[in-house]
Amino acid sequence: MIGNKKDLLGIKDLAAEDIELILKNAATMKYVLQQNSKKTPHLQGKSVVTLFYENSTRTRLSFELAAKYMSASAANISVGTSSVKKGESLLDTARTVDAMGADIIIIRHSMAGAPHFVAKNVRASIINAGDGMNEHPTQSLLDLFTIQEKKGKIEGLKVAIIGDIAHSRVARSNIYALQKMGARVAVGGPSTLLPPDIERLGCEVYCSTPEALMDADVIINLRMQFERQSEGFVPSNREYSRFFGLDEKRLIYAKPDVLVMHPGPVNRGIEITSEVADSDFSAIDEQVTNGVAVRMALLYMLARKGGSNEASN
Ligand code: CP
């Protein structure tokens, strides 16, 4: 359980104490991952299924590795070769997995609210691995873990989230999570890629990258989500890169020890240059590493139905 919930559907529903416990358990799991043998018995006898209706490399693989490292049975439904192709609905597919005894089902879907709908109708715990443009809670939690690890704290930091805010579930989850943990959040990007109601989430909003980056401790640079852009939101990739991309010249607006993050996959040369993505400022590889530890912590917590929720190694 996380708090008193059987599912992890979004950061919006979590209390700061829930987030703190997830980060604490993730630190324990990271310690486990650094040992010679990564195998733990934490999820022995449990089964974990990934059900992804959208493409993924990091999220799906890290959940599968996390489950296997903790001795769970892990399986994946490949939507392209499943009965979804014969017209089976999301709910019937999830109910089928539930009926086979899955303890945790991890769902990615293009429709906002899809994991929430499934969660109400199955016994298994559901983890939202990204629902449309709504939330990507596990990405946000691994981002928080990385910030805490690199900066020693989250409270009081200025975090600039820049790029395609409008189509980003990562932005939404991070705006909720960072503010719950006491950070100041600024978002920046072209006005066409800033949702009209974004101020209502309590963040500072800028239509220029330098203003958003000013004195930032952390930059979360977002991918241009071309697959969700039904019309031309920017004149061209070249102009987007020139006016809004993150390059070495723009880093000078941030603090000298700024941490640069990106959820991946990266469009090199569009939202970020390779010089910055591969620089000493960048924590992109650490984010990927930490994704496994954070997802181990989440599987552990959701698989437990009672007793202490704090992991020991
Ligand atoms: N950050 C992220 O969700 O990456 P994938 O799409 O590769 O899972």
PDB file of C-alpha atoms and ligand atoms in Angstrom:
ATOM      1  CA  MET A   1       0.000   0.000   0.000  1.00  0.00           C
ATOM      2  CA  ILE A   2       1.042   3.608  -0.530  1.00  0.00           C
ATOM      3  CA  GLY A   3      -0.651   5.630   2.185  1.00  0.00           C
ATOM      4  CA  ASN A   4      -3.930   3.719   2.370  1.00  0.00           C
ATOM      5  CA  LYS A   5      -4.115   3.162  -1.404  1.00  0.00           C
ATOM      6  CA  LYS A   6      -3.791  -0.114  -3.330  1.00  0.00           C
ATOM      7  CA  ASP A   7      -2.730   1.743  -6.539  1.00  0.00           C
ATOM      8  CA  LEU A   8      -0.266   4.407  -7.676  1.00  0.00           C
ATOM      9  CA  LEU A   9      -2.252   6.482 -10.165  1.00  0.00           C
ATOM     10  CA  GLY A  10      -0.779   9.960  -9.843  1.00  0.00           C
ATOM     11  CA  ILE A  11       1.320  12.310  -7.732  1.00  0.00           C
ATOM     12  CA  LYS A  12      -1.708  14.555  -7.236  1.00  0.00           C
ATOM     13  CA  ASP A  13      -3.184  11.932  -4.852  1.00  0.00           C
ATOM     14  CA  LEU A  14      -0.014  11.485  -2.754  1.00  0.00           C
ATOM     15  CA  ALA A  15       0.851  13.210   0.519  1.00  0.00           C
ATOM     16  CA  ALA A  16       4.368  14.580   1.091  1.00  0.00           C
ATOM     17  CA  GLU A  17       4.884  11.820   3.710  1.00  0.00           C
ATOM     18  CA  ASP A  18       4.038   9.145   1.105  1.00  0.00           C
ATOM     19  CA  ILE A  19       6.648  10.623  -1.243  1.00  0.00           C
ATOM     20  CA  GLU A  20       9.237  10.769   1.560  1.00  0.00           C
ATOM     21  CA  LEU A  21       8.709   7.077   2.373  1.00  0.00           C
ATOM     22  CA  ILE A  22       8.976   6.095  -1.317  1.00  0.00           C
ATOM     23  CA  LEU A  23      12.287   7.992  -1.587  1.00  0.00           C
ATOM     24  CA  LYS A  24      13.565   6.386   1.618  1.00  0.00           C
ATOM     25  CA  ASN A  25      12.698   2.897   0.352  1.00  0.00           C
ATOM     26  CA  ALA A  26      14.260   3.726  -3.030  1.00  0.00           C
ATOM     27  CA  ALA A  27      17.538   4.527  -1.216  1.00  0.00           C
ATOM     28  CA  THR A  28      17.416   1.066   0.390  1.00  0.00           C
ATOM     29  CA  MET A  29      16.771  -0.513  -3.022  1.00  0.00           C
ATOM     30  CA  LYS A  30      19.630   1.444  -4.577  1.00  0.00           C
ATOM     31  CA  TYR A  31      21.929   0.022  -1.904  1.00  0.00           C
ATOM     32  CA  VAL A  32      20.696  -3.481  -2.849  1.00  0.00           C
ATOM     33  CA  LEU A  33      21.395  -2.772  -6.538  1.00  0.00           C
ATOM     34  CA  GLN A  34      24.973  -1.809  -5.732  1.00  0.00           C
ATOM     35  CA  GLN A  35      25.752  -5.248  -4.204  1.00  0.00           C
ATOM     36  CA  ASN A  36      27.327  -8.117  -6.155  1.00  0.00           C
ATOM     37  CA  SER A  37      24.045 -10.009  -6.247  1.00  0.00           C
ATOM     38  CA  LYS A  38      21.056  -7.785  -6.967  1.00  0.00           C
ATOM     39  CA  LYS A  39      18.541 -10.518  -6.143  1.00  0.00           C
ATOM     40  CA  THR A  40      16.276 -10.044  -3.084  1.00  0.00           C
ATOM     41  CA  PRO A  41      13.354 -12.170  -1.846  1.00  0.00           C
ATOM     42  CA  HIS A  42      11.082  -9.125  -1.279  1.00  0.00           C
ATOM     43  CA  LEU A  43       8.485 -10.164  -3.922  1.00  0.00           C
ATOM     44  CA  GLN A  44       8.798 -13.938  -3.810  1.00  0.00           C
ATOM     45  CA  GLY A  45       5.483 -15.508  -4.829  1.00  0.00           C
ATOM     46  CA  LYS A  46       4.145 -12.273  -6.378  1.00  0.00           C
ATOM     47  CA  SER A  47       3.460 -11.608 -10.045  1.00  0.00           C
ATOM     48  CA  VAL A  48       3.891  -8.371 -11.965  1.00  0.00           C
ATOM     49  CA  VAL A  49       2.543  -7.713 -15.487  1.00  0.00           C
ATOM     50  CA  THR A  50       3.343  -4.764 -17.762  1.00  0.00           C
ATOM     51  CA  LEU A  51       0.551  -3.724 -20.148  1.00  0.00           C
ATOM     52  CA  PHE A  52       1.787  -0.940 -22.423  1.00  0.00           C
ATOM     53  CA  TYR A  53      -0.395   0.558 -25.174  1.00  0.00           C
ATOM     54  CA  GLU A  54       2.346   3.088 -26.014  1.00  0.00           C
ATOM     55  CA  ASN A  55       6.025   2.581 -26.745  1.00  0.00           C
ATOM     56  CA  SER A  56       8.576   2.562 -23.945  1.00  0.00           C
ATOM     57  CA  THR A  57      12.175   1.587 -23.314  1.00  0.00           C
ATOM     58  CA  ARG A  58      13.020   2.908 -19.840  1.00  0.00           C
ATOM     59  CA  THR A  59       9.785   2.554 -17.917  1.00  0.00           C
ATOM     60  CA  ARG A  60       8.847  -0.916 -19.101  1.00  0.00           C
ATOM     61  CA  LEU A  61      12.320  -2.423 -18.853  1.00  0.00           C
ATOM     62  CA  SER A  62      13.028  -0.901 -15.439  1.00  0.00           C
ATOM     63  CA  PHE A  63       9.747  -2.278 -14.044  1.00  0.00           C
ATOM     64  CA  GLU A  64      10.536  -5.715 -15.462  1.00  0.00           C
ATOM     65  CA  LEU A  65      14.065  -5.670 -14.035  1.00  0.00           C
ATOM     66  CA  ALA A  66      12.800  -4.342 -10.694  1.00  0.00           C
ATOM     67  CA  ALA A  67      10.277  -7.189 -10.442  1.00  0.00           C
ATOM     68  CA  LYS A  68      12.873  -9.820 -11.403  1.00  0.00           C
ATOM     69  CA  TYR A  69      15.523  -8.471  -9.003  1.00  0.00           C
ATOM     70  CA  MET A  70      12.959  -8.853  -6.197  1.00  0.00           C
ATOM     71  CA  SER A  71      12.127 -12.463  -7.191  1.00  0.00           C
ATOM     72  CA  ALA A  72       8.641 -11.777  -8.594  1.00  0.00           C
ATOM     73  CA  SER A  73       7.278 -13.526 -11.677  1.00  0.00           C
ATOM     74  CA  ALA A  74       7.330 -10.816 -14.355  1.00  0.00           C
ATOM     75  CA  ALA A  75       5.441 -10.930 -17.656  1.00  0.00           C
ATOM     76  CA  ASN A  76       4.733  -8.458 -20.419  1.00  0.00           C
ATOM     77  CA  ILE A  77       1.755  -8.203 -22.741  1.00  0.00           C
ATOM     78  CA  SER A  78       2.822  -6.992 -26.121  1.00  0.00           C
ATOM     79  CA  VAL A  79      -0.284  -5.134 -27.288  1.00  0.00           C
ATOM     80  CA  GLY A  80       0.666  -5.550 -30.945  1.00  0.00           C
ATOM     81  CA  THR A  81       0.530  -9.365 -30.742  1.00  0.00           C
ATOM     82  CA  SER A  82      -2.216  -9.752 -28.113  1.00  0.00           C
ATOM     83  CA  SER A  83      -6.004 -10.097 -28.397  1.00  0.00           C
ATOM     84  CA  VAL A  84      -6.171  -6.281 -28.294  1.00  0.00           C
ATOM     85  CA  LYS A  85      -5.582  -6.634 -32.037  1.00  0.00           C
ATOM     86  CA  LYS A  86      -8.805  -8.695 -32.223  1.00  0.00           C
ATOM     87  CA  GLY A  87     -10.701  -5.825 -30.629  1.00  0.00           C
ATOM     88  CA  GLU A  88     -10.521  -6.760 -26.930  1.00  0.00           C
ATOM     89  CA  SER A  89     -11.102  -3.697 -24.761  1.00  0.00           C
ATOM     90  CA  LEU A  90      -8.637  -2.298 -22.221  1.00  0.00           C
ATOM     91  CA  LEU A  91     -10.909  -3.342 -19.352  1.00  0.00           C
ATOM     92  CA  ASP A  92     -11.439  -6.888 -20.648  1.00  0.00           C
ATOM     93  CA  THR A  93      -7.676  -7.212 -21.191  1.00  0.00           C
ATOM     94  CA  ALA A  94      -6.928  -5.973 -17.666  1.00  0.00           C
ATOM     95  CA  ARG A  95      -9.636  -8.245 -16.190  1.00  0.00           C
ATOM     96  CA  THR A  96      -8.078 -11.207 -17.995  1.00  0.00           C
ATOM     97  CA  VAL A  97      -4.677 -10.416 -16.462  1.00  0.00           C
ATOM     98  CA  ASP A  98      -6.356  -9.929 -13.073  1.00  0.00           C
ATOM     99  CA  ALA A  99      -8.132 -13.299 -13.367  1.00  0.00           C
ATOM    100  CA  MET A 100      -4.766 -14.977 -13.899  1.00  0.00           C
ATOM    101  CA  GLY A 101      -3.727 -13.759 -10.457  1.00  0.00           C
ATOM    102  CA  ALA A 102      -1.450 -10.816 -11.228  1.00  0.00           C
ATOM    103  CA  ASP A 103      -0.675  -8.889  -8.051  1.00  0.00           C
ATOM    104  CA  ILE A 104       0.458  -5.683  -9.780  1.00  0.00           C
ATOM    105  CA  ILE A 105      -0.403  -4.485 -13.298  1.00  0.00           C
ATOM    106  CA  ILE A 106       1.578  -1.594 -14.765  1.00  0.00           C
ATOM    107  CA  ILE A 107      -0.333   0.304 -17.446  1.00  0.00           C
ATOM    108  CA  ARG A 108       0.701   2.881 -20.031  1.00  0.00           C
ATOM    109  CA  HIS A 109      -2.080   4.212 -22.239  1.00  0.00           C
ATOM    110  CA  SER A 110      -2.647   7.201 -24.530  1.00  0.00           C
ATOM    111  CA  MET A 111      -5.944   8.053 -22.803  1.00  0.00           C
ATOM    112  CA  ALA A 112      -5.786  10.193 -19.652  1.00  0.00           C
ATOM    113  CA  GLY A 113      -7.514   8.330 -16.825  1.00  0.00           C
ATOM    114  CA  ALA A 114      -7.181   4.846 -18.346  1.00  0.00           C
ATOM    115  CA  PRO A 115      -5.244   3.374 -15.337  1.00  0.00           C
ATOM    116  CA  HIS A 116      -7.733   5.009 -12.920  1.00  0.00           C
ATOM    117  CA  PHE A 117     -10.644   3.346 -14.746  1.00  0.00           C
ATOM    118  CA  VAL A 118      -8.961  -0.065 -14.663  1.00  0.00           C
ATOM    119  CA  ALA A 119      -8.000   0.331 -10.973  1.00  0.00           C
ATOM    120  CA  LYS A 120     -11.672   0.645  -9.983  1.00  0.00           C
ATOM    121  CA  ASN A 121     -12.525  -2.619 -11.738  1.00  0.00           C
ATOM    122  CA  VAL A 122      -9.771  -5.076 -10.821  1.00  0.00           C
ATOM    123  CA  ARG A 123      -8.401  -6.631  -7.642  1.00  0.00           C
ATOM    124  CA  ALA A 124      -4.717  -6.152  -8.621  1.00  0.00           C
ATOM    125  CA  SER A 125      -2.780  -3.010  -7.734  1.00  0.00           C
ATOM    126  CA  ILE A 126      -2.424  -0.691 -10.720  1.00  0.00           C
ATOM    127  CA  ILE A 127       0.599   1.521 -11.409  1.00  0.00           C
ATOM    128  CA  ASN A 128       0.209   4.364 -13.887  1.00  0.00           C
ATOM    129  CA  ALA A 129       3.220   4.246 -16.229  1.00  0.00           C
ATOM    130  CA  GLY A 130       1.958   7.288 -18.158  1.00  0.00           C
ATOM    131  CA  ASP A 131      -1.626   8.148 -19.137  1.00  0.00           C
ATOM    132  CA  GLY A 132      -1.918  10.449 -22.139  1.00  0.00           C
ATOM    133  CA  MET A 133      -0.961  13.998 -21.220  1.00  0.00           C
ATOM    134  CA  ASN A 134      -2.074  13.586 -17.600  1.00  0.00           C
ATOM    135  CA  GLU A 135       0.593  12.078 -15.302  1.00  0.00           C
ATOM    136  CA  HIS A 136       3.747   9.946 -15.254  1.00  0.00           C
ATOM    137  CA  PRO A 137       4.145   9.504 -11.496  1.00  0.00           C
ATOM    138  CA  THR A 138       7.022   7.013 -11.480  1.00  0.00           C
ATOM    139  CA  GLN A 139       9.146   9.300 -13.700  1.00  0.00           C
ATOM    140  CA  SER A 140       8.516  12.149 -11.299  1.00  0.00           C
ATOM    141  CA  LEU A 141       9.491  10.037  -8.276  1.00  0.00           C
ATOM    142  CA  LEU A 142      12.765   8.994  -9.903  1.00  0.00           C
ATOM    143  CA  ASP A 143      13.410  12.639 -10.776  1.00  0.00           C
ATOM    144  CA  LEU A 144      12.876  13.638  -7.127  1.00  0.00           C
ATOM    145  CA  PHE A 145      15.152  10.815  -5.977  1.00  0.00           C
ATOM    146  CA  THR A 146      17.879  11.989  -8.378  1.00  0.00           C
ATOM    147  CA  ILE A 147      17.552  15.611  -7.259  1.00  0.00           C
ATOM    148  CA  GLN A 148      17.715  14.604  -3.588  1.00  0.00           C
ATOM    149  CA  GLU A 149      20.738  12.391  -4.229  1.00  0.00           C
ATOM    150  CA  LYS A 150      22.623  15.042  -6.213  1.00  0.00           C
ATOM    151  CA  LYS A 151      21.609  18.178  -4.297  1.00  0.00           C
ATOM    152  CA  GLY A 152      21.075  16.686  -0.828  1.00  0.00           C
ATOM    153  CA  LYS A 153      17.608  18.223  -0.595  1.00  0.00           C
ATOM    154  CA  ILE A 154      14.561  19.269  -2.610  1.00  0.00           C
ATOM    155  CA  GLU A 155      13.032  21.905  -0.341  1.00  0.00           C
ATOM    156  CA  GLY A 156      14.015  25.459  -1.257  1.00  0.00           C
ATOM    157  CA  LEU A 157      15.479  24.611  -4.677  1.00  0.00           C
ATOM    158  CA  LYS A 158      14.411  26.385  -7.853  1.00  0.00           C
ATOM    159  CA  VAL A 159      13.549  23.848 -10.559  1.00  0.00           C
ATOM    160  CA  ALA A 160      13.017  25.076 -14.138  1.00  0.00           C
ATOM    161  CA  ILE A 161      10.968  22.760 -16.356  1.00  0.00           C
ATOM    162  CA  ILE A 162      11.449  23.810 -19.967  1.00  0.00           C
ATOM    163  CA  GLY A 163      10.146  22.699 -23.348  1.00  0.00           C
ATOM    164  CA  ASP A 164       6.923  21.082 -24.504  1.00  0.00           C
ATOM    165  CA  ILE A 165       4.936  21.575 -21.296  1.00  0.00           C
ATOM    166  CA  ALA A 166       1.545  21.272 -23.006  1.00  0.00           C
ATOM    167  CA  HIS A 167       1.941  17.632 -24.025  1.00  0.00           C
ATOM    168  CA  SER A 168       4.053  16.499 -21.065  1.00  0.00           C
ATOM    169  CA  ARG A 169       2.713  14.180 -18.370  1.00  0.00           C
ATOM    170  CA  VAL A 170       6.206  14.371 -16.821  1.00  0.00           C
ATOM    171  CA  ALA A 171       5.808  18.144 -16.379  1.00  0.00           C
ATOM    172  CA  ARG A 172       2.446  17.785 -14.653  1.00  0.00           C
ATOM    173  CA  SER A 173       3.614  15.079 -12.235  1.00  0.00           C
ATOM    174  CA  ASN A 174       6.793  17.009 -11.462  1.00  0.00           C
ATOM    175  CA  ILE A 175       4.948  20.283 -10.841  1.00  0.00           C
ATOM    176  CA  TYR A 176       2.765  18.494  -8.246  1.00  0.00           C
ATOM    177  CA  ALA A 177       5.626  16.528  -6.696  1.00  0.00           C
ATOM    178  CA  LEU A 178       8.229  19.298  -6.478  1.00  0.00           C
ATOM    179  CA  GLN A 179       5.772  21.733  -4.908  1.00  0.00           C
ATOM    180  CA  LYS A 180       4.614  19.125  -2.374  1.00  0.00           C
ATOM    181  CA  MET A 181       8.295  18.718  -1.409  1.00  0.00           C
ATOM    182  CA  GLY A 182       8.846  22.477  -1.014  1.00  0.00           C
ATOM    183  CA  ALA A 183      10.635  23.373  -4.272  1.00  0.00           C
ATOM    184  CA  ARG A 184       9.927  26.482  -6.351  1.00  0.00           C
ATOM    185  CA  VAL A 185       8.910  25.524  -9.897  1.00  0.00           C
ATOM    186  CA  ALA A 186       9.246  27.701 -13.020  1.00  0.00           C
ATOM    187  CA  VAL A 187       8.072  26.492 -16.422  1.00  0.00           C
ATOM    188  CA  GLY A 188       9.254  27.933 -19.722  1.00  0.00           C
ATOM    189  CA  GLY A 189       8.670  27.359 -23.414  1.00  0.00           C
ATOM    190  CA  PRO A 190       6.979  28.838 -26.470  1.00  0.00           C
ATOM    191  CA  SER A 191       3.480  30.157 -25.652  1.00  0.00           C
ATOM    192  CA  THR A 192       2.031  27.569 -28.066  1.00  0.00           C
ATOM    193  CA  LEU A 193       3.456  24.812 -25.859  1.00  0.00           C
ATOM    194  CA  LEU A 194       2.269  26.234 -22.521  1.00  0.00           C
ATOM    195  CA  PRO A 195      -1.226  25.073 -21.495  1.00  0.00           C
ATOM    196  CA  PRO A 196      -3.531  28.072 -20.824  1.00  0.00           C
ATOM    197  CA  ASP A 197      -4.356  26.989 -17.248  1.00  0.00           C
ATOM    198  CA  ILE A 198      -0.801  26.111 -16.190  1.00  0.00           C
ATOM    199  CA  GLU A 199      -0.566  29.001 -13.660  1.00  0.00           C
ATOM    200  CA  ARG A 200      -3.366  27.369 -11.697  1.00  0.00           C
ATOM    201  CA  LEU A 201      -0.917  24.631 -10.725  1.00  0.00           C
ATOM    202  CA  GLY A 202       1.001  27.231  -8.695  1.00  0.00           C
ATOM    203  CA  CYS A 203       4.189  27.490 -10.784  1.00  0.00           C
ATOM    204  CA  GLU A 204       5.868  30.531 -12.349  1.00  0.00           C
ATOM    205  CA  VAL A 205       5.300  30.664 -16.117  1.00  0.00           C
ATOM    206  CA  TYR A 206       7.677  32.202 -18.702  1.00  0.00           C
ATOM    207  CA  CYS A 207       7.488  32.354 -22.496  1.00  0.00           C
ATOM    208  CA  SER A 208      11.279  32.570 -22.742  1.00  0.00           C
ATOM    209  CA  THR A 209      13.879  29.988 -21.765  1.00  0.00           C
ATOM    210  CA  PRO A 210      16.407  32.423 -20.141  1.00  0.00           C
ATOM    211  CA  GLU A 211      13.764  33.866 -17.788  1.00  0.00           C
ATOM    212  CA  ALA A 212      12.678  30.398 -16.660  1.00  0.00           C
ATOM    213  CA  LEU A 213      16.302  29.314 -16.202  1.00  0.00           C
ATOM    214  CA  MET A 214      17.362  32.336 -14.126  1.00  0.00           C
ATOM    215  CA  ASP A 215      19.177  31.086 -10.963  1.00  0.00           C
ATOM    216  CA  ALA A 216      17.797  27.565 -11.374  1.00  0.00           C
ATOM    217  CA  ASP A 217      19.338  24.812  -9.227  1.00  0.00           C
ATOM    218  CA  VAL A 218      17.868  22.130 -11.472  1.00  0.00           C
ATOM    219  CA  ILE A 219      16.711  22.114 -15.100  1.00  0.00           C
ATOM    220  CA  ILE A 220      14.272  19.476 -16.301  1.00  0.00           C
ATOM    221  CA  ASN A 221      14.429  19.669 -20.080  1.00  0.00           C
ATOM    222  CA  LEU A 222      11.463  18.047 -21.838  1.00  0.00           C
ATOM    223  CA  ARG A 223      11.204  16.108 -25.065  1.00  0.00           C
ATOM    224  CA  MET A 224       9.279  17.597 -27.964  1.00  0.00           C
ATOM    225  CA  GLN A 225       6.333  15.177 -28.055  1.00  0.00           C
ATOM    226  CA  PHE A 226       5.899  15.129 -31.817  1.00  0.00           C
ATOM    227  CA  GLU A 227       3.567  12.111 -31.589  1.00  0.00           C
ATOM    228  CA  ARG A 228       1.034  14.178 -29.600  1.00  0.00           C
ATOM    229  CA  GLN A 229       1.317  17.379 -31.661  1.00  0.00           C
ATOM    230  CA  SER A 230      -1.606  17.358 -34.091  1.00  0.00           C
ATOM    231  CA  GLU A 231      -0.611  20.712 -35.634  1.00  0.00           C
ATOM    232  CA  GLY A 232       2.567  22.788 -36.063  1.00  0.00           C
ATOM    233  CA  PHE A 233       3.233  24.284 -32.616  1.00  0.00           C
ATOM    234  CA  VAL A 234       6.610  25.740 -33.664  1.00  0.00           C
ATOM    235  CA  PRO A 235       7.674  27.051 -37.089  1.00  0.00           C
ATOM    236  CA  SER A 236      10.442  24.436 -37.433  1.00  0.00           C
ATOM    237  CA  ASN A 237      12.694  22.239 -35.310  1.00  0.00           C
ATOM    238  CA  ARG A 238      15.618  24.510 -36.183  1.00  0.00           C
ATOM    239  CA  GLU A 239      13.860  27.589 -34.858  1.00  0.00           C
ATOM    240  CA  TYR A 240      12.666  25.755 -31.748  1.00  0.00           C
ATOM    241  CA  SER A 241      16.198  24.668 -31.051  1.00  0.00           C
ATOM    242  CA  ARG A 242      17.554  28.179 -31.662  1.00  0.00           C
ATOM    243  CA  PHE A 243      15.060  30.027 -29.442  1.00  0.00           C
ATOM    244  CA  PHE A 244      14.088  27.449 -26.805  1.00  0.00           C
ATOM    245  CA  GLY A 245      16.623  24.593 -26.873  1.00  0.00           C
ATOM    246  CA  LEU A 246      19.085  24.025 -24.030  1.00  0.00           C
ATOM    247  CA  ASP A 247      22.655  24.694 -25.106  1.00  0.00           C
ATOM    248  CA  GLU A 248      25.842  25.717 -23.312  1.00  0.00           C
ATOM    249  CA  LYS A 249      25.122  29.435 -23.811  1.00  0.00           C
ATOM    250  CA  ARG A 250      21.762  29.184 -22.043  1.00  0.00           C
ATOM    251  CA  LEU A 251      23.210  27.306 -19.056  1.00  0.00           C
ATOM    252  CA  ILE A 252      24.841  30.553 -17.872  1.00  0.00           C
ATOM    253  CA  TYR A 253      21.439  31.848 -16.715  1.00  0.00           C
ATOM    254  CA  ALA A 254      21.193  29.008 -14.187  1.00  0.00           C
ATOM    255  CA  LYS A 255      23.317  28.524 -11.036  1.00  0.00           C
ATOM    256  CA  PRO A 256      26.953  27.491 -11.743  1.00  0.00           C
ATOM    257  CA  ASP A 257      26.358  24.020 -10.245  1.00  0.00           C
ATOM    258  CA  VAL A 258      23.058  23.463 -12.035  1.00  0.00           C
ATOM    259  CA  LEU A 259      21.835  19.884 -12.478  1.00  0.00           C
ATOM    260  CA  VAL A 260      20.492  19.095 -15.963  1.00  0.00           C
ATOM    261  CA  MET A 261      17.853  16.379 -16.283  1.00  0.00           C
ATOM    262  CA  HIS A 262      15.772  14.927 -19.107  1.00  0.00           C
ATOM    263  CA  PRO A 263      13.262  12.044 -18.820  1.00  0.00           C
ATOM    264  CA  GLY A 264      14.298  10.588 -22.187  1.00  0.00           C
ATOM    265  CA  PRO A 265      14.152   9.654 -24.928  1.00  0.00           C
ATOM    266  CA  VAL A 266      16.248  12.676 -25.980  1.00  0.00           C
ATOM    267  CA  ASN A 267      15.856  14.464 -29.336  1.00  0.00           C
ATOM    268  CA  ARG A 268      19.495  15.535 -29.578  1.00  0.00           C
ATOM    269  CA  GLY A 269      19.941  18.846 -31.379  1.00  0.00           C
ATOM    270  CA  ILE A 270      16.270  19.819 -30.901  1.00  0.00           C
ATOM    271  CA  GLU A 271      15.428  20.386 -27.200  1.00  0.00           C
ATOM    272  CA  ILE A 272      19.007  19.865 -25.964  1.00  0.00           C
ATOM    273  CA  THR A 273      22.462  19.786 -27.524  1.00  0.00           C
ATOM    274  CA  SER A 274      24.698  16.742 -27.140  1.00  0.00           C
ATOM    275  CA  GLU A 275      27.293  19.016 -25.455  1.00  0.00           C
ATOM    276  CA  VAL A 276      24.856  19.657 -22.593  1.00  0.00           C
ATOM    277  CA  ALA A 277      23.227  16.189 -22.521  1.00  0.00           C
ATOM    278  CA  ASP A 278      26.655  14.552 -22.189  1.00  0.00           C
ATOM    279  CA  SER A 279      28.237  17.201 -19.932  1.00  0.00           C
ATOM    280  CA  ASP A 280      29.184  16.958 -16.259  1.00  0.00           C
ATOM    281  CA  PHE A 281      26.015  18.961 -15.491  1.00  0.00           C
ATOM    282  CA  SER A 282      23.863  16.134 -16.831  1.00  0.00           C
ATOM    283  CA  ALA A 283      22.212  13.489 -14.624  1.00  0.00           C
ATOM    284  CA  ILE A 284      20.398  11.757 -17.491  1.00  0.00           C
ATOM    285  CA  ASP A 285      22.157   8.402 -16.993  1.00  0.00           C
ATOM    286  CA  GLU A 286      21.665   8.551 -13.208  1.00  0.00           C
ATOM    287  CA  GLN A 287      17.946   9.135 -13.776  1.00  0.00           C
ATOM    288  CA  VAL A 288      17.796   5.857 -15.688  1.00  0.00           C
ATOM    289  CA  THR A 289      19.759   4.002 -12.984  1.00  0.00           C
ATOM    290  CA  ASN A 290      17.550   5.451 -10.246  1.00  0.00           C
ATOM    291  CA  GLY A 291      14.420   4.437 -12.156  1.00  0.00           C
ATOM    292  CA  VAL A 292      15.078   0.801 -11.269  1.00  0.00           C
ATOM    293  CA  ALA A 293      15.528   1.543  -7.537  1.00  0.00           C
ATOM    294  CA  VAL A 294      12.421   3.739  -7.355  1.00  0.00           C
ATOM    295  CA  ARG A 295      10.304   1.149  -9.183  1.00  0.00           C
ATOM    296  CA  MET A 296      11.599  -1.589  -6.845  1.00  0.00           C
ATOM    297  CA  ALA A 297      10.456   0.543  -3.900  1.00  0.00           C
ATOM    298  CA  LEU A 298       7.010   1.060  -5.441  1.00  0.00           C
ATOM    299  CA  LEU A 299       6.503  -2.642  -6.227  1.00  0.00           C
ATOM    300  CA  TYR A 300       7.589  -3.514  -2.694  1.00  0.00           C
ATOM    301  CA  MET A 301       5.193  -1.038  -1.089  1.00  0.00           C
ATOM    302  CA  LEU A 302       2.196  -1.984  -3.245  1.00  0.00           C
ATOM    303  CA  ALA A 303       2.769  -5.721  -2.762  1.00  0.00           C
ATOM    304  CA  ARG A 304       2.545  -5.308   1.018  1.00  0.00           C
ATOM    305  CA  LYS A 305      -0.998  -5.399   2.326  1.00  0.00           C
ATOM    306  CA  GLY A 306      -0.179  -4.789   5.985  1.00  0.00           C
ATOM    307  CA  GLY A 307       2.606  -4.235   8.525  1.00  0.00           C
ATOM    308  CA  SER A 308       5.487  -1.790   8.154  1.00  0.00           C
ATOM    309  CA  ASN A 309       5.940  -0.283   4.723  1.00  0.00           C
ATOM    310  CA  GLU A 310       9.604   0.523   5.271  1.00  0.00           C
ATOM    311  CA  ALA A 311      11.994  -1.729   3.351  1.00  0.00           C
ATOM    312  CA  SER A 312      15.095  -3.295   4.859  1.00  0.00           C
ATOM    313  CA  ASN A 313      17.922  -4.791   2.833  1.00  0.00           C
TER     314      ASN A 313
HETATM  315  N1   CP B   1      10.876   8.569 -19.634  1.00  0.00           N
HETATM  316  C1   CP B   1      10.136   7.566 -20.189  1.00  0.00           C
HETATM  317  O1   CP B   1       8.968   7.351 -19.856  1.00  0.00           O
HETATM  318  O2   CP B   1      10.819   6.837 -21.120  1.00  0.00           O
HETATM  319  P1   CP B   1      10.204   5.605 -21.937  1.00  0.00           P
HETATM  320  O3   CP B   1       9.130   6.172 -22.852  1.00  0.00           O
HETATM  321  O4   CP B   1      11.375   5.031 -22.702  1.00  0.00           O
HETATM  322  O5   CP B   1       9.603   4.651 -20.956  1.00  0.00           O
END
